[in-house]
XYZ file of C-alpha atoms in Angstrom:
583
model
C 104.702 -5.578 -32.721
C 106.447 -7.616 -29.691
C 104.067 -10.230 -28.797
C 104.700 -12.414 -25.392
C 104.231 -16.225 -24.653
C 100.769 -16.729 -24.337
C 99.532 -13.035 -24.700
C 99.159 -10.397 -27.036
C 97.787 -6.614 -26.603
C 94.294 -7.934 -26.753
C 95.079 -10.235 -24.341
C 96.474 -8.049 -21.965
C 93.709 -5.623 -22.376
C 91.100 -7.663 -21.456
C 92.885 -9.065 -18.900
C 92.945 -5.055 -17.130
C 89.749 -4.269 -18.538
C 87.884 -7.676 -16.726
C 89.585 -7.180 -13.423
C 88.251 -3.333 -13.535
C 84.916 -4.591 -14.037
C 84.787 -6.983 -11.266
C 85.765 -3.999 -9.031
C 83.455 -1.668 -9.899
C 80.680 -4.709 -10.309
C 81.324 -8.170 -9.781
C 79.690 -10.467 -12.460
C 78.288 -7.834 -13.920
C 78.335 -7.149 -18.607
C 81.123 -5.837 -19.430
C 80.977 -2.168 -21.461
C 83.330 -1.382 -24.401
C 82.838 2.065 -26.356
C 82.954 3.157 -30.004
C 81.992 6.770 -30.826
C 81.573 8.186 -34.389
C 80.492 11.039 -35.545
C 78.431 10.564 -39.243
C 79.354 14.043 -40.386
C 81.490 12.901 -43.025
C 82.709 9.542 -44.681
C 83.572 7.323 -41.720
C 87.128 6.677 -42.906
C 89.521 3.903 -42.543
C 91.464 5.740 -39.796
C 88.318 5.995 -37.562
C 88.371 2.133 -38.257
C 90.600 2.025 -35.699
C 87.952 3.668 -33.254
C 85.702 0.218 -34.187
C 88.376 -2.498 -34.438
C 90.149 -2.083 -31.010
C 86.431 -2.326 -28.899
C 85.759 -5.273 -31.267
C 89.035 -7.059 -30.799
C 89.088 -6.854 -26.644
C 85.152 -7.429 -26.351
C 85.019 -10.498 -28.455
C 88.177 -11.422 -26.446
C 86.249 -10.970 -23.356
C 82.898 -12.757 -25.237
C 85.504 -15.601 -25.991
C 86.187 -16.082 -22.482
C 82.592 -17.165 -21.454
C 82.258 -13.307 -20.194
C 78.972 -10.758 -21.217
C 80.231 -8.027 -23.097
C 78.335 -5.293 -24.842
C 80.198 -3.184 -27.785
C 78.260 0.141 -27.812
C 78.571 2.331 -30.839
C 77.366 5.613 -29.697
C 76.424 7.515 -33.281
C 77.378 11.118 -32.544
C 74.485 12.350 -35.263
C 73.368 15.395 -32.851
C 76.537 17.348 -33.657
C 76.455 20.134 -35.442
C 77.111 20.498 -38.859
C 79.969 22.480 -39.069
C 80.665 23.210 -42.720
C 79.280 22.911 -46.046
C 81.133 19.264 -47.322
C 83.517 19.271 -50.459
C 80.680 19.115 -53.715
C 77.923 20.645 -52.380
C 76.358 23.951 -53.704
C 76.694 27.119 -51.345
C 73.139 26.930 -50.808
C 73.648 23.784 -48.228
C 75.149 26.586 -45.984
C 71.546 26.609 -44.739
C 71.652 23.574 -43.276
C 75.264 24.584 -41.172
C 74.509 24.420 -36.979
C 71.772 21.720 -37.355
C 72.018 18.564 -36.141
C 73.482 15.409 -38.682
C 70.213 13.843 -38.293
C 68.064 17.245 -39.624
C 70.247 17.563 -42.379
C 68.635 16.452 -45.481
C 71.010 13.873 -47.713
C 71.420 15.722 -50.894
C 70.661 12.253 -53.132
C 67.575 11.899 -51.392
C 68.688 8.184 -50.989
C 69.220 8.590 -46.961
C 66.788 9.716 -44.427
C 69.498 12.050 -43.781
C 73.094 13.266 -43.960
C 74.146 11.302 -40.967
C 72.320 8.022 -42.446
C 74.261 8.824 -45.557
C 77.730 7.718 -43.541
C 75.963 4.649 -41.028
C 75.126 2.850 -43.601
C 78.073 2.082 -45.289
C 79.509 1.089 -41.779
C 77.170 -0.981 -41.071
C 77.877 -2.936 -44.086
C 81.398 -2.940 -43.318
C 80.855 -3.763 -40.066
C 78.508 -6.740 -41.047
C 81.375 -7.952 -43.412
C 84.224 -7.185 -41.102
C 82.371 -9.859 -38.069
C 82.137 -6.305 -35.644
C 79.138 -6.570 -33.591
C 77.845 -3.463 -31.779
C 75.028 -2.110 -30.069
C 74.327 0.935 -31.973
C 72.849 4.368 -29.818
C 71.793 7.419 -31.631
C 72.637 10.546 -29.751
C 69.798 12.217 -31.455
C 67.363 9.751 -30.009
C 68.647 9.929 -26.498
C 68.716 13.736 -26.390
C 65.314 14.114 -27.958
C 63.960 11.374 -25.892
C 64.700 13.326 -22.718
C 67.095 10.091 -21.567
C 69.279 12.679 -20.468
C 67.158 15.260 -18.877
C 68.254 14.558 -15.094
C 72.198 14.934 -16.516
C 71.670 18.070 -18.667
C 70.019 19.863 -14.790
C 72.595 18.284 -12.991
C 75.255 19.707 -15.158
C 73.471 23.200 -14.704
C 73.511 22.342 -11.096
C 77.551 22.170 -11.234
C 78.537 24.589 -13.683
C 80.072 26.597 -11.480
C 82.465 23.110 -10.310
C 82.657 22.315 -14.318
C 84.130 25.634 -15.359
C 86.660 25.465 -12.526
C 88.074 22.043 -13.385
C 88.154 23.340 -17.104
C 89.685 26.109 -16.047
C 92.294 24.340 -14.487
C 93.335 23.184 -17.973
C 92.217 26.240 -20.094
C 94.880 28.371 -21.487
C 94.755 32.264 -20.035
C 95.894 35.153 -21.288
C 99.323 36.399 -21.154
C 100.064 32.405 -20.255
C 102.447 32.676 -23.530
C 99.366 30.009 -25.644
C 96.609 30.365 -27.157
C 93.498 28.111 -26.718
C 93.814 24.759 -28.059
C 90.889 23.541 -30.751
C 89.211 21.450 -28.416
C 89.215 24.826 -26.087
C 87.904 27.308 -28.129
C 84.683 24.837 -29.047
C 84.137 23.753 -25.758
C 83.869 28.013 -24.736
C 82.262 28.491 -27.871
C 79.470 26.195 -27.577
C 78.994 26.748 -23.818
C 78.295 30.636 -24.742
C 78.561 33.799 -22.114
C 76.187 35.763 -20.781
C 74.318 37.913 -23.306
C 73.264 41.654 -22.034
C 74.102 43.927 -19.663
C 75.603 41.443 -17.061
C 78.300 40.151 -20.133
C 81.238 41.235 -18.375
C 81.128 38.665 -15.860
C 81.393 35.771 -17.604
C 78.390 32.820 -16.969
C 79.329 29.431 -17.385
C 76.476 27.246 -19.091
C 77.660 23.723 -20.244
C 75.000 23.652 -22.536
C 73.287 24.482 -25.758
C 69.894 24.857 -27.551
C 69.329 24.193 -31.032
C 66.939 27.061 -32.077
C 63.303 26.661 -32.232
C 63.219 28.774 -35.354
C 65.980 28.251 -37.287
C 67.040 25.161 -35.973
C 70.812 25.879 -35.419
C 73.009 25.727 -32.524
C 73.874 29.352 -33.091
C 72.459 30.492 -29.436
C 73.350 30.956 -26.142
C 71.979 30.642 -22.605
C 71.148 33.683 -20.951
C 69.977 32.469 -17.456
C 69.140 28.954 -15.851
C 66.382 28.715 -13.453
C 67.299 25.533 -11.279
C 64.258 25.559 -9.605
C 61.852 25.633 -11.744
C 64.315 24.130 -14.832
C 64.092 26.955 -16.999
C 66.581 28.289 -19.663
C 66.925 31.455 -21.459
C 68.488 31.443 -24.766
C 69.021 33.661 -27.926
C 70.019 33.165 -31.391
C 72.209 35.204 -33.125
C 71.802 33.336 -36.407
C 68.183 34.466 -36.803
C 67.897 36.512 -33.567
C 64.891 34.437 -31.660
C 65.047 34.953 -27.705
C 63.113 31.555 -26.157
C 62.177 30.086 -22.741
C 62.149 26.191 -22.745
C 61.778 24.031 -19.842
C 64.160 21.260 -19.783
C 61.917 18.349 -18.663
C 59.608 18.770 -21.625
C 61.872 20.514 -24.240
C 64.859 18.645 -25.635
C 66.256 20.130 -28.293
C 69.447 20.875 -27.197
C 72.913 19.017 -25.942
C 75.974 19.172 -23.507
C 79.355 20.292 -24.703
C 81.983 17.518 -25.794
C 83.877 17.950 -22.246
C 80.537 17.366 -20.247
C 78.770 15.012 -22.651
C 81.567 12.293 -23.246
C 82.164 11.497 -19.165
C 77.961 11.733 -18.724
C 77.574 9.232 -21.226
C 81.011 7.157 -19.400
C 78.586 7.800 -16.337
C 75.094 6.818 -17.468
C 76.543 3.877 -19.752
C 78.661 2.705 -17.487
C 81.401 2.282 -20.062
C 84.426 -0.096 -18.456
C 86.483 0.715 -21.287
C 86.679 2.830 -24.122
C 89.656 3.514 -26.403
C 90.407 7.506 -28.242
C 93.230 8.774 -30.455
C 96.366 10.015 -29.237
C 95.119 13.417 -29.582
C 92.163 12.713 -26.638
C 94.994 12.129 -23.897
C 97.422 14.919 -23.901
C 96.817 17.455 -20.810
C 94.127 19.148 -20.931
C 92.539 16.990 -23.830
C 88.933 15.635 -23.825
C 90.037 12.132 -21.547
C 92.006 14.172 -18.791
C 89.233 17.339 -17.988
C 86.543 13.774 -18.897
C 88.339 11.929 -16.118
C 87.616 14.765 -13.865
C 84.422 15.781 -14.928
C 83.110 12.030 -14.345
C 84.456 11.780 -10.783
C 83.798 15.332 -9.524
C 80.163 16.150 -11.383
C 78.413 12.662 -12.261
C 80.095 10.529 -9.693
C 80.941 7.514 -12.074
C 84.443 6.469 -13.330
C 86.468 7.054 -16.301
C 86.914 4.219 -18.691
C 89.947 2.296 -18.951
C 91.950 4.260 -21.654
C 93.956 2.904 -24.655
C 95.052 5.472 -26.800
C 95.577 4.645 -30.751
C 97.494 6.068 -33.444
C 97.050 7.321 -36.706
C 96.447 5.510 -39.862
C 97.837 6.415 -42.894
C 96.699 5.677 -46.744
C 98.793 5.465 -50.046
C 97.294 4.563 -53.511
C 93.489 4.989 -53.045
C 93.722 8.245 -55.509
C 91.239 6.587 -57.666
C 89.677 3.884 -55.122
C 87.048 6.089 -53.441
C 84.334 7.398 -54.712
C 83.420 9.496 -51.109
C 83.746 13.328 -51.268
C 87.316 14.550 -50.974
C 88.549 11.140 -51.573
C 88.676 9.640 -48.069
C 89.017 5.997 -48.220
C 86.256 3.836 -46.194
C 86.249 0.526 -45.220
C 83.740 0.096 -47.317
C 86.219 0.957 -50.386
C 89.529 -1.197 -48.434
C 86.878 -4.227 -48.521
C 86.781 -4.247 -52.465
C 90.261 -4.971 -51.991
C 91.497 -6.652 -48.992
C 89.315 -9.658 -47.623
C 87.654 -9.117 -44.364
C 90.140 -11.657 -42.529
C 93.504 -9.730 -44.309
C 91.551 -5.865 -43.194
C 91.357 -7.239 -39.882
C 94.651 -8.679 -39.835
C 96.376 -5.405 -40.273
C 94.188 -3.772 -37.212
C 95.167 -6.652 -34.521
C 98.536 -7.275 -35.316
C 100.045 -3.954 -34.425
C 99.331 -2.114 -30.392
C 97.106 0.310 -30.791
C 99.725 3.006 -30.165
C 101.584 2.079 -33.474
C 101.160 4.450 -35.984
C 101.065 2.219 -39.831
C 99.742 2.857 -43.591
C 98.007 0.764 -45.515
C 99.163 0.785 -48.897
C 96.341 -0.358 -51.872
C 99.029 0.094 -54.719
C 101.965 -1.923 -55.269
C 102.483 -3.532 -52.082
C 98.951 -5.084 -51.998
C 100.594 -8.204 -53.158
C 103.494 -8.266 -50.710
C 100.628 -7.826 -48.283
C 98.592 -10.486 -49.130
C 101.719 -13.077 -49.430
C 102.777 -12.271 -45.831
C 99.482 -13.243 -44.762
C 99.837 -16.484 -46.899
C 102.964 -17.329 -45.849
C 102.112 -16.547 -42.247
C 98.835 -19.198 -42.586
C 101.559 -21.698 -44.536
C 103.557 -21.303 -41.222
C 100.502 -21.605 -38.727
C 99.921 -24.795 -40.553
C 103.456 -26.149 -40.409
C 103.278 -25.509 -36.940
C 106.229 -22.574 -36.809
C 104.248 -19.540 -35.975
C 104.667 -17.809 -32.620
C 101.826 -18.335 -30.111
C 101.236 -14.342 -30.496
C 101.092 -14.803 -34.319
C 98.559 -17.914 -34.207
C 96.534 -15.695 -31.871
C 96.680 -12.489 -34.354
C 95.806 -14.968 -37.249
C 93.141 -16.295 -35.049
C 91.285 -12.954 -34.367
C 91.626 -12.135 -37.876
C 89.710 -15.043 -39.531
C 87.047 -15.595 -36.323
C 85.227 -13.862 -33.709
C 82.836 -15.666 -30.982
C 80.119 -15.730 -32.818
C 82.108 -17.938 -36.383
C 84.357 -17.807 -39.408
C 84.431 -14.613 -41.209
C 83.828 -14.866 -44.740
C 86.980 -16.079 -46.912
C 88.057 -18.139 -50.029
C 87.729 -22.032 -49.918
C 91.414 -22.735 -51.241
C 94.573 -20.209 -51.059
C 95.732 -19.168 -53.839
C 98.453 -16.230 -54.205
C 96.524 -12.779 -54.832
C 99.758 -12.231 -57.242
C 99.013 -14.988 -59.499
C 95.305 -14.482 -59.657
C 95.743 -10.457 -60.176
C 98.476 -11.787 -63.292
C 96.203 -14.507 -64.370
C 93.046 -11.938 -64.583
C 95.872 -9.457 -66.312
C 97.352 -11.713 -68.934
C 93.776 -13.466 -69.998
C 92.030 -9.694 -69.837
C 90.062 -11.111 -67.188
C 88.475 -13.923 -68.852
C 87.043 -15.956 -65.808
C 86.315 -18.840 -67.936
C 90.235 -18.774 -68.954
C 91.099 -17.906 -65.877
C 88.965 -21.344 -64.224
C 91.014 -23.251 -66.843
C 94.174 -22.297 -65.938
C 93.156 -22.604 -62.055
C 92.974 -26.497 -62.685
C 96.287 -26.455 -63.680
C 97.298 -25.658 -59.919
C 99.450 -28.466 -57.739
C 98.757 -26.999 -54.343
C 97.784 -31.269 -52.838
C 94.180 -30.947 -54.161
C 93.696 -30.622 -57.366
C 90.742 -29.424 -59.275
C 90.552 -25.566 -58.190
C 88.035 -23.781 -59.296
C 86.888 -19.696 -59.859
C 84.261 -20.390 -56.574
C 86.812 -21.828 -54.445
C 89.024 -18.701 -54.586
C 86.314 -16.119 -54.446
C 85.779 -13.352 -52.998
C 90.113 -13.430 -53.750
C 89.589 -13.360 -57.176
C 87.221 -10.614 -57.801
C 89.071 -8.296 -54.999
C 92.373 -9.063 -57.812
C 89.842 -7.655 -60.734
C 89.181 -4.620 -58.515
C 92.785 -3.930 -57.644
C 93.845 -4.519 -61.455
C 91.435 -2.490 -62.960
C 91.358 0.937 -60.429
C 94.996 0.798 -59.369
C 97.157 -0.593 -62.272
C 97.290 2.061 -64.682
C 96.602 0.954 -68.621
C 99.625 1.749 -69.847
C 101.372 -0.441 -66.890
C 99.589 -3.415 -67.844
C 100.918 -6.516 -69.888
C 100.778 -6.939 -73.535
C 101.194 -10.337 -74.653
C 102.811 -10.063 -77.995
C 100.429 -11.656 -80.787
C 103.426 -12.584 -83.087
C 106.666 -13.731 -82.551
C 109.626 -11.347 -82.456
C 111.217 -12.336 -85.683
C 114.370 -10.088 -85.354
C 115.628 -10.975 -81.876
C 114.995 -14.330 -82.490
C 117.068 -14.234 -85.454
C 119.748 -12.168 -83.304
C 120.300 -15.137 -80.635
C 123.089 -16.185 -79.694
C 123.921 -20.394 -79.477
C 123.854 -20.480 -76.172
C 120.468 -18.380 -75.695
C 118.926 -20.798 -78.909
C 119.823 -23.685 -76.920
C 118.134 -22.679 -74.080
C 114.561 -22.322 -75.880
C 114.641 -25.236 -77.219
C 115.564 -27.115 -73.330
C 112.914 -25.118 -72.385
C 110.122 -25.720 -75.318
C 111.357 -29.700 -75.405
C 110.816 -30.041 -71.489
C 107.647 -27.287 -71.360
C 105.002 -30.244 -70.862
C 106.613 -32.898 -68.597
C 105.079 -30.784 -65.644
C 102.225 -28.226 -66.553
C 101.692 -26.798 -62.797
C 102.659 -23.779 -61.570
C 105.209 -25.955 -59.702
C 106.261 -27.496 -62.639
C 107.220 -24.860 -64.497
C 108.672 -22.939 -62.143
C 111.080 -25.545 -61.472
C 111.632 -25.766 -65.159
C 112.125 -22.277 -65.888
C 114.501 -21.791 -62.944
C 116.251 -25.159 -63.940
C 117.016 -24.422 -67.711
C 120.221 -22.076 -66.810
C 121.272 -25.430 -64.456
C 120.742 -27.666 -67.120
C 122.379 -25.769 -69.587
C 125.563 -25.313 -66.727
C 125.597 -29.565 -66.208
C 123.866 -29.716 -62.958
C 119.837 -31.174 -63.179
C 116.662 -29.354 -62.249
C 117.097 -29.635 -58.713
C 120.775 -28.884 -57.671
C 121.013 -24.956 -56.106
C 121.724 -23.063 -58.304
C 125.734 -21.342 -58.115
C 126.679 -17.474 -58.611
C 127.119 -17.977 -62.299
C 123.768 -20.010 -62.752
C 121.949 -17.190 -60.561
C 123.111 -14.493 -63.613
C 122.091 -16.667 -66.283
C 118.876 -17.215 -64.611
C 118.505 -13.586 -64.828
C 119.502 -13.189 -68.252
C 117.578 -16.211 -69.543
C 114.045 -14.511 -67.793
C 115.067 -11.067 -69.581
C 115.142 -12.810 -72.841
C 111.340 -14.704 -72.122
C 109.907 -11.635 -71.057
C 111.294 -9.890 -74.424
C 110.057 -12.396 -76.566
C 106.633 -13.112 -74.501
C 105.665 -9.439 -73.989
C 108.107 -6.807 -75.432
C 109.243 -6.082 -72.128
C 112.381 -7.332 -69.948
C 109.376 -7.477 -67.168
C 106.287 -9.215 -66.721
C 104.259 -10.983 -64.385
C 105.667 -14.046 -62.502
C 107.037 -16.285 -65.217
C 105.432 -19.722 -64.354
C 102.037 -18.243 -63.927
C 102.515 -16.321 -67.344
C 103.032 -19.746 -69.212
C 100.560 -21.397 -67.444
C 98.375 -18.233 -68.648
C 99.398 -18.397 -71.788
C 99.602 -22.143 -72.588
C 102.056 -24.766 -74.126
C 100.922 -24.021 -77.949
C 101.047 -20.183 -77.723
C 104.249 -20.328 -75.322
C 106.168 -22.382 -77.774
C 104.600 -20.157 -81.155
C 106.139 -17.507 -79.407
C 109.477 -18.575 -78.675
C 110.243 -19.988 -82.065
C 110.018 -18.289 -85.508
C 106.671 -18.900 -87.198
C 103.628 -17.395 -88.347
C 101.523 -14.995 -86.945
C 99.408 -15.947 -84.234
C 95.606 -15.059 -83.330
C 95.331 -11.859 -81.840
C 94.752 -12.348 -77.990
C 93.444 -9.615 -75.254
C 95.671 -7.225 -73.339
C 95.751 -6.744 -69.910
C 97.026 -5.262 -66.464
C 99.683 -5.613 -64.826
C 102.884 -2.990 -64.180
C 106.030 -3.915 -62.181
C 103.371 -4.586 -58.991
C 102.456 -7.850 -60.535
C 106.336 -8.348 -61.517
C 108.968 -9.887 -60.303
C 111.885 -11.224 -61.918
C 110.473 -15.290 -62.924
């Protein structure tokens, strides 16, 4: 991301989206959009659908400027398909809304309640504040009844600007997805008058069998009358559209009503919604030509990818939620990754081994805010990550790296009472750190450890010392134990000892603690952490060095390093090369 003096993409955005609500009405709220559909787990990709509304309405909010965030629930879609896990016999339920679906735990009031309410927990966590809207309710309400006649009224002007876009035969294409449903769910005459093709931009849900499986057969504008038939179950019905709503527009007619009747200023879709011919373009027309309102201002946003959630998420087919990222990220670091990067930046978020890398840019990019060398577009970024208009979102007390709490948890086999002792060992200019003061930090660490560090990748502290290669030293390696046992307790904080274990190869070269270190040093320095991490844990990698003494403590440490009984057997723990680095 490029970021400009003084601006960044939310900036900008609400900068265009403000001045287009003045035009249209001066003074008057502002309207950002969400839509979701609750067919399915509501995944961290369509996170992207919530997060860039949020970020440019709570922009606007922040400027002293009304601004509602509507989250319209699509919940009377269809259901298209049984989901992954569920017996064949759920097939009954396929063509009826989300919201008459039963959930099959019983827990929800129904199958799309199953997927809101993990979003709105996220959503409460995350600082997102929306207005929510139920399609079901405004449908079956009858909200929409003058729209769903008017849109009868116009068919004829609706087919020809879809037509304008549809694919034809002999054209060389085929229909595109979007096509095909849109024809699909709009139906064609039924009977004897089938080969000239009727037009109806909407749909029933059956009386009888509840399903979406019909279509209309004639639309009596006067008297605002429809004709439909099943061919799930066969049932032929009359319903009169003032006092019978069950039924709903198709996607290209029902997204630019609601743009019309909402009055939605701005609204953002993925990449896939603005390509010719795509849901925005025929909406854009559809809103102008048919309801007479305005398209919203589009931003278009890319895809999101996920690595190493194979065992984070316990939704069906393993799609990862926001929900699941928030065991792992903190709210303020999940938000981060959402506003620092233009919408039309594709990026993966990786919950394996770069977790740590993740959370130490974030550090070091609040160490820099701090120090006052952060770019204006960065302190801005950091900004919308940590508050919104309405306060602080929830985070730990002190900083503390995610690495060294993730090794700490992984060396002491997540003993918080061990881990608390160790904290107070810390030197970051306040002393005294305790488990509260890095929470929720800490527990996200236990998460991450235990679900995406694999057992055998974890760190084994050795419980005796390793007789043999201590017997096999050379002088030079000997000597350097003892520097390092000798000095171990002049400075027991993580600073401390990482200047001490970084400084034994100077000392042992004739230049003090603090001189850099030269080409030769650097090698012994790598040599010298080979040979802790062999006698410490078997292994010629471990976690961070300092924060593994600290762990372990001086008495164990120098037990370890020096020939000598057997020592108590201690817990094993997590860990793998993503907690490692070389000292």
């Amino acid at each position: 991301m490029t970021g400009t003096e003084g601006s960044d993409w939310v900036s900008r955005t609400a900068d265009e989206v403000i001045a287009e609500a003045d035009r249209r009405a001066p003074g008057a709220p502002v309207v950002c959009a969400s839509g979701l559909s609750p067919s399915g787990p509501i995944h961290l990709g369509n996170l992207r659908e919530l997060m860039v509304p949020h970020l440019v309405a709570d922009e606007i909010r922040r400027r002293g400027r009304e601004c509602v965030h509507l989250l319209s629930w699509d919940d009377y879609d269809r259901l298209r398909r049984v989901p992954a896990g569920l017996p064949p016999s759920f097939a009954d339920h396929v063509g009826r809304p989300l919201t008459a679906v039963p959930d099959p735990d019983g827990v929800h009031d129904s199958w799309a309640e199953r997927f809101k309410a993990p979003v709105r927990a996220a959503m409460d966590a995350l600082g997102i504040e929306v207005r929510e809207i139920s399609q079901t309710a405004m449908y079956a309400s009858g909200t929409y009844a003058d729209a769903i006649l008017h849109a009868l009224d116009e068919r004829a002007r609706i087919d020809s600007i879809l037509a304008r876009y549809r694919t034809r035969p002999g054209a060389g294409g085929s229909a595109t997805t979007e096509e095909a449903t849109d024809a699909g769910e709009a139906g064609d005459a039924v009977g004897p008058d089938s080969a000239a093709r009727l037009y109806y931009p909407y749909r029933p849900y059956c009386h009888r069998c509840g399903r979406d499986t019909t279509q209309v057969t004639s639309y009596d504008a006067a008297g605002a009358w429809v004709d439909y038939a099943c061919a799930a179950c066969g049932h032929r019905d009359r319903v009169h559209l003032r006092e019978d709503n069950h039924g709903k527009l198709v996607w290209k007619v029902d997204w630019p009503m609601r743009w019309a009747h909402e009055r939605v200023t701005f609204e953002p879709f993925g990449a896939d919604h603005s390509a010719p011919g795509s849901s925005y373009t025929v909406g854009a027309q559809v809103v102008r030509e048919v309801f007479g309102g305005q398209p919203p201002v589009p931003l278009a946003y890319s895809f999101v990818g996920i690595r190493g959630m194979a065992k984070m998420s316990s939704s069906a087919g393993g799609v990862p939620t926001p929900a699941d990222g928030l065991r792992i990220l903190e709210p303020a670091v999940l938000r981060w990754l959402y506003a620092r990067r233009l919408p039309g930046q594709a990026f993966t978020i990786d919950f394996g081994a770069e977790v740590s890398r993740l959370y130490d840019e974030w550090d070091r990019l609040a160490e820099r805010i701090e120090a006052g060398q952060a770019q204006p577009w960065e302190r801005d970024v950091a900004d919308r990550a940590t508050t919104t208009s309405r306060g602080r979102v929830a985070g730990p007390r002190r900083r503390v790296s995610f690495r060294v709490l993730a090794s700490l948890l992984d060396v002491t086999a997540g003993d918080t009472a061990q881990v608390g002792r160790i904290l107070t060992g810390f030197d970051d200019g306040a002393p005294g750190i305790t488990v509260d003061d890095v929470e929720p930090r800490l527990s996200l660490a236990r998460t991450w450890l235990a679900e995406q560090v694999p057992a055998e990748e974890r760190t084994h502290v050795r419980t005796e010392p390793d007789t043999d290669l201590l017997a096999s030293l050379s002088a030079e390696d000997a000597a350097s134990l003892r520097e390092l046992t000798t000095r171990l307790t002049d400075d027991w904080t993580l600073t401390g000892l990482t200047r001490l274990v970084y400084g034994v190869p100077k000392l042992r070269a004739g230049l003090t603690l603090d001189d850099p270190a030269t080409a030769e040093v650097k090698r012994a320095q790598r040599g010298f952490f080979r040979l802790l991490y062999r006698l410490l844990v078997g292994a010629d990698r471990g976690p961070r060095l300092p924060t593994l003494l600290l762990a372990l403590g001086p008495d164990r440490v120098r037990a370890l390093l020096a020939e000598g009984g057997p020592l108590q057997e201690a817990g094993t723990s997590g860990g793998e090369n993503r907690l490692t680095e070389p000292g």
